[in-house]
PDB file of C-alpha atoms in Angstrom:
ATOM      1  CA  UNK A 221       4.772 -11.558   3.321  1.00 80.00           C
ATOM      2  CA  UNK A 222       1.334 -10.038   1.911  1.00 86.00           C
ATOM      3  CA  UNK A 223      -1.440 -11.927   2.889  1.00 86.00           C
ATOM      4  CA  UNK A 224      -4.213 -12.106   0.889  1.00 86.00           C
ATOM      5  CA  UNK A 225      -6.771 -12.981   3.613  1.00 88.00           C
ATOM      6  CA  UNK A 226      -5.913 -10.521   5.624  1.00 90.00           C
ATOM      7  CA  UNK A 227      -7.213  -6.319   5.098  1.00 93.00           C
ATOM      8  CA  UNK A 228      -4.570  -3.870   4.182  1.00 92.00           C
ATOM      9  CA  UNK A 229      -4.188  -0.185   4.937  1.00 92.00           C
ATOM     10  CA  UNK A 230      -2.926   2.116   2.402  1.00 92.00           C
ATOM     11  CA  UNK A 231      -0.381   4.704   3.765  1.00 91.00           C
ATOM     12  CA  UNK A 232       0.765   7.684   1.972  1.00 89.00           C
ATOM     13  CA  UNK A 233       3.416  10.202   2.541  1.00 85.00           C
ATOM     14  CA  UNK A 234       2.373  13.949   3.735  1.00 78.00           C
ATOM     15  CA  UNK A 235       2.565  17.251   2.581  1.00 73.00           C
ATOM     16  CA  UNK A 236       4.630  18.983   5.376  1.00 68.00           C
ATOM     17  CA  UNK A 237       7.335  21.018   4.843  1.00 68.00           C
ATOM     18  CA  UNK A 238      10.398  19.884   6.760  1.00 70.00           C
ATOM     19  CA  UNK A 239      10.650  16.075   8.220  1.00 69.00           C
ATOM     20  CA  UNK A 240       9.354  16.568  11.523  1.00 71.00           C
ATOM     21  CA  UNK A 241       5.900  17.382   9.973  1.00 67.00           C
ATOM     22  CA  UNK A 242       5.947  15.212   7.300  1.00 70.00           C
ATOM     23  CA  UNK A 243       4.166  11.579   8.022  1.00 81.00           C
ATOM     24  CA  UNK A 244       2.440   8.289   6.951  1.00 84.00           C
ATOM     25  CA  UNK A 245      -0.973   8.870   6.822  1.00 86.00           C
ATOM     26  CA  UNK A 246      -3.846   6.190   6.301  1.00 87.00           C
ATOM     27  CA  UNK A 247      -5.946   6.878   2.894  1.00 88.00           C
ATOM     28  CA  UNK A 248      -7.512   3.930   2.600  1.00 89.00           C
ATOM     29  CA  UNK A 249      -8.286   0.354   4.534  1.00 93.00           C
ATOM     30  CA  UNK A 250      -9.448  -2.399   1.856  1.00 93.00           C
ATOM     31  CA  UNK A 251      -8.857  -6.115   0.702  1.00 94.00           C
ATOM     32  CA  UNK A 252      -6.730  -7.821  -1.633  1.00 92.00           C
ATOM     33  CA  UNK A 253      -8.576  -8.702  -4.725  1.00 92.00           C
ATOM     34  CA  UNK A 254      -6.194  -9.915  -7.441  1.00 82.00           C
ATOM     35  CA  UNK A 255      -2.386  -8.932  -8.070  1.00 79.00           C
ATOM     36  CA  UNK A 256      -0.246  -9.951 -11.323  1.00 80.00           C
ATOM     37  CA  UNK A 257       3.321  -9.265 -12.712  1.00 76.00           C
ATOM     38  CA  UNK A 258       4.152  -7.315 -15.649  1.00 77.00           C
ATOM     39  CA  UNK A 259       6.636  -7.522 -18.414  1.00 69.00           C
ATOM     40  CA  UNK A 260       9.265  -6.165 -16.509  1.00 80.00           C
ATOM     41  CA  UNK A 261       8.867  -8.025 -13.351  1.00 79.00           C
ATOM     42  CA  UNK A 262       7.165  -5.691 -11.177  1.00 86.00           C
ATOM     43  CA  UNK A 263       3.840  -6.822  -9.214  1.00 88.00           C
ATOM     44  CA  UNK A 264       0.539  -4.066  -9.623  1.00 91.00           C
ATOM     45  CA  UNK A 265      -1.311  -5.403  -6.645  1.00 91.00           C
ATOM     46  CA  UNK A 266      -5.287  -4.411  -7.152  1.00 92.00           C
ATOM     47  CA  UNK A 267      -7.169  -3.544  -3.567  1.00 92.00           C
ATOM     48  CA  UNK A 268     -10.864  -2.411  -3.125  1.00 93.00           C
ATOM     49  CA  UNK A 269     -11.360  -0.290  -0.823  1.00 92.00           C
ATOM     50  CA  UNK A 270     -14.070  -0.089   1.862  1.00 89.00           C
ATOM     51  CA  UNK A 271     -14.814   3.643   1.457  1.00 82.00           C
ATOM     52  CA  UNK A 272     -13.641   6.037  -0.960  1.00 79.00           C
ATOM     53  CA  UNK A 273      -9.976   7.233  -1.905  1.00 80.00           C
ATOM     54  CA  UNK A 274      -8.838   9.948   0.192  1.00 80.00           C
ATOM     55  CA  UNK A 275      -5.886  10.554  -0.605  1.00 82.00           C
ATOM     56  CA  UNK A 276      -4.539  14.237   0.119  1.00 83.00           C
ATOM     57  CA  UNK A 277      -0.694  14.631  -1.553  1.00 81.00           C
ATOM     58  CA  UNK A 278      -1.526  14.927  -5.176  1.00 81.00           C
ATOM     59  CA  UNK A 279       2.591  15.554  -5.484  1.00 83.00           C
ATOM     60  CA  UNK A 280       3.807  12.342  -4.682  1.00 84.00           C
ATOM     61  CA  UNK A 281       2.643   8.802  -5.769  1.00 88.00           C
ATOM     62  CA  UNK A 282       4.532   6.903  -3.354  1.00 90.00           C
ATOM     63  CA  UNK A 283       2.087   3.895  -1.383  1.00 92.00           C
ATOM     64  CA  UNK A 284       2.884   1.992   1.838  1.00 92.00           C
ATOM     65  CA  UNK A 285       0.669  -1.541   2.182  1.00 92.00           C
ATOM     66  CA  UNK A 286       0.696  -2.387   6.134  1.00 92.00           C
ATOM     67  CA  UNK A 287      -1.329  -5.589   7.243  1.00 90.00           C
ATOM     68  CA  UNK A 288      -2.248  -6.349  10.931  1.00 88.00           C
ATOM     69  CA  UNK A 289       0.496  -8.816  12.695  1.00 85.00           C
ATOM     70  CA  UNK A 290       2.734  -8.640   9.344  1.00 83.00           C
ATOM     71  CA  UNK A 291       5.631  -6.633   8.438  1.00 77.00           C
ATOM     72  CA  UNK A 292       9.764  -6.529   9.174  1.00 76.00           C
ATOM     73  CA  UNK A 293       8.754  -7.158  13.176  1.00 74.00           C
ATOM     74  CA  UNK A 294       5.057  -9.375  13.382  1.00 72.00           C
ATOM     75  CA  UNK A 295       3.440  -8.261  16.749  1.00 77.00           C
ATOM     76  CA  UNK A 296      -0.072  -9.022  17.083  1.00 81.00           C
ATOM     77  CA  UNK A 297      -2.508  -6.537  17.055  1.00 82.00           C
ATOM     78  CA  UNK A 298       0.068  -3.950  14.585  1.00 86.00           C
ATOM     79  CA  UNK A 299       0.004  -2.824  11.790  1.00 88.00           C
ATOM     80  CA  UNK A 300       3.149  -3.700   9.929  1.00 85.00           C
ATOM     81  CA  UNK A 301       4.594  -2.417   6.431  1.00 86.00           C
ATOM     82  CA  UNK A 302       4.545  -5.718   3.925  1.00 89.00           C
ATOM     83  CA  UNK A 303       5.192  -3.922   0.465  1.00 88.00           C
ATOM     84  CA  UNK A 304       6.363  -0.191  -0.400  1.00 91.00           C
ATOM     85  CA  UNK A 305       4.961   1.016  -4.094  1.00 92.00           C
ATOM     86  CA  UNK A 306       3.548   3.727  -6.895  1.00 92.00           C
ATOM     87  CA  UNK A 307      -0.060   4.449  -7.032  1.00 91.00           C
ATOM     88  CA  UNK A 308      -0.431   3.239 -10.838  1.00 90.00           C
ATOM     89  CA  UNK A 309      -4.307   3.844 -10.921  1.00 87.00           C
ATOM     90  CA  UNK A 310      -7.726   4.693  -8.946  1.00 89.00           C
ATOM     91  CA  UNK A 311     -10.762   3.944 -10.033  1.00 88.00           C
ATOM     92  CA  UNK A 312     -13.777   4.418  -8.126  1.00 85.00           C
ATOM     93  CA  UNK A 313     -12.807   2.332  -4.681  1.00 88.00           C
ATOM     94  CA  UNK A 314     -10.377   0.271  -6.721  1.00 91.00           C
ATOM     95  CA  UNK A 315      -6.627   1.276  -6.406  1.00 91.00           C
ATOM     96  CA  UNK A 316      -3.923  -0.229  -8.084  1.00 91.00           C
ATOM     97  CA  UNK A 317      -0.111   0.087  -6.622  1.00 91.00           C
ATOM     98  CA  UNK A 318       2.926  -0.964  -8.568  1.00 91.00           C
ATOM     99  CA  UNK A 319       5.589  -2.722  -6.554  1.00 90.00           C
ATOM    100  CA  UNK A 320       9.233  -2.684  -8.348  1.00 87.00           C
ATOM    101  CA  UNK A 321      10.415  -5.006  -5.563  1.00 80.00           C
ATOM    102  CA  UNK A 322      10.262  -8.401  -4.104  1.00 70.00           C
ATOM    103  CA  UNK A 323       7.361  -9.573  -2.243  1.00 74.00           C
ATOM    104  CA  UNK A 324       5.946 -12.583  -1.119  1.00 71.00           C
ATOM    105  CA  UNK A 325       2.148 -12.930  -1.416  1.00 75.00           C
ATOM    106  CA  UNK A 326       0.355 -16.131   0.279  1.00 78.00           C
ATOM    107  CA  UNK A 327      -3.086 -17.396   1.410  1.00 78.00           C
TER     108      UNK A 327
END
């Protein structure tokens, strides 16, 4: 479940060259500030960074959102993986990430 209270860290996928160098990396840490659904179901989830966008693999669009003490497994004090999407649009310190799945987003 995404909580909206809680920060989020964005994760994306590297640019190694085989699977054993190839990695989620952090790219941004920020806070929830409004998500929606679209036509067709899908959720774009809108986060504003603390700090600018850095993310490195131009190549592939793919986003991880991981919250502290969330995810498949809670465990305090970890970061856990609550909702797996496509960058849709940055802006400045805002991002926007498309989810085609699922997810369950609470207080």
């Amino acid at each position: 479940m995404i909580r909206r209270s809680k920060p989020v860290q964005l994760l994306e996928w590297g640019q190694g060259t085989s699977q054993s160098n190839q990695n989620w990396t952090e790219f941004g840490k920020g806070k929830i500030v409004g998500d929606k659904k679209t036509a067709e179901g899908h959720r774009i989830i809108t986060i504003q960074l603390s700090g600018a966008c850095d993310k490195k693999n131009s190549r592939d669009e793919s986003v991880k959102i991981a919250q502290e003490g969330e995810g498949m497994t809670p465990t305090p004090g970890k970061w856990g993986e609550v909702a797996f999407g496509r960058l849709k649009n940055v802006s400045g310190s805002t991002v926007e990430v498309e989810v085609k799945v699922a997810v369950k987003v609470g207080k």
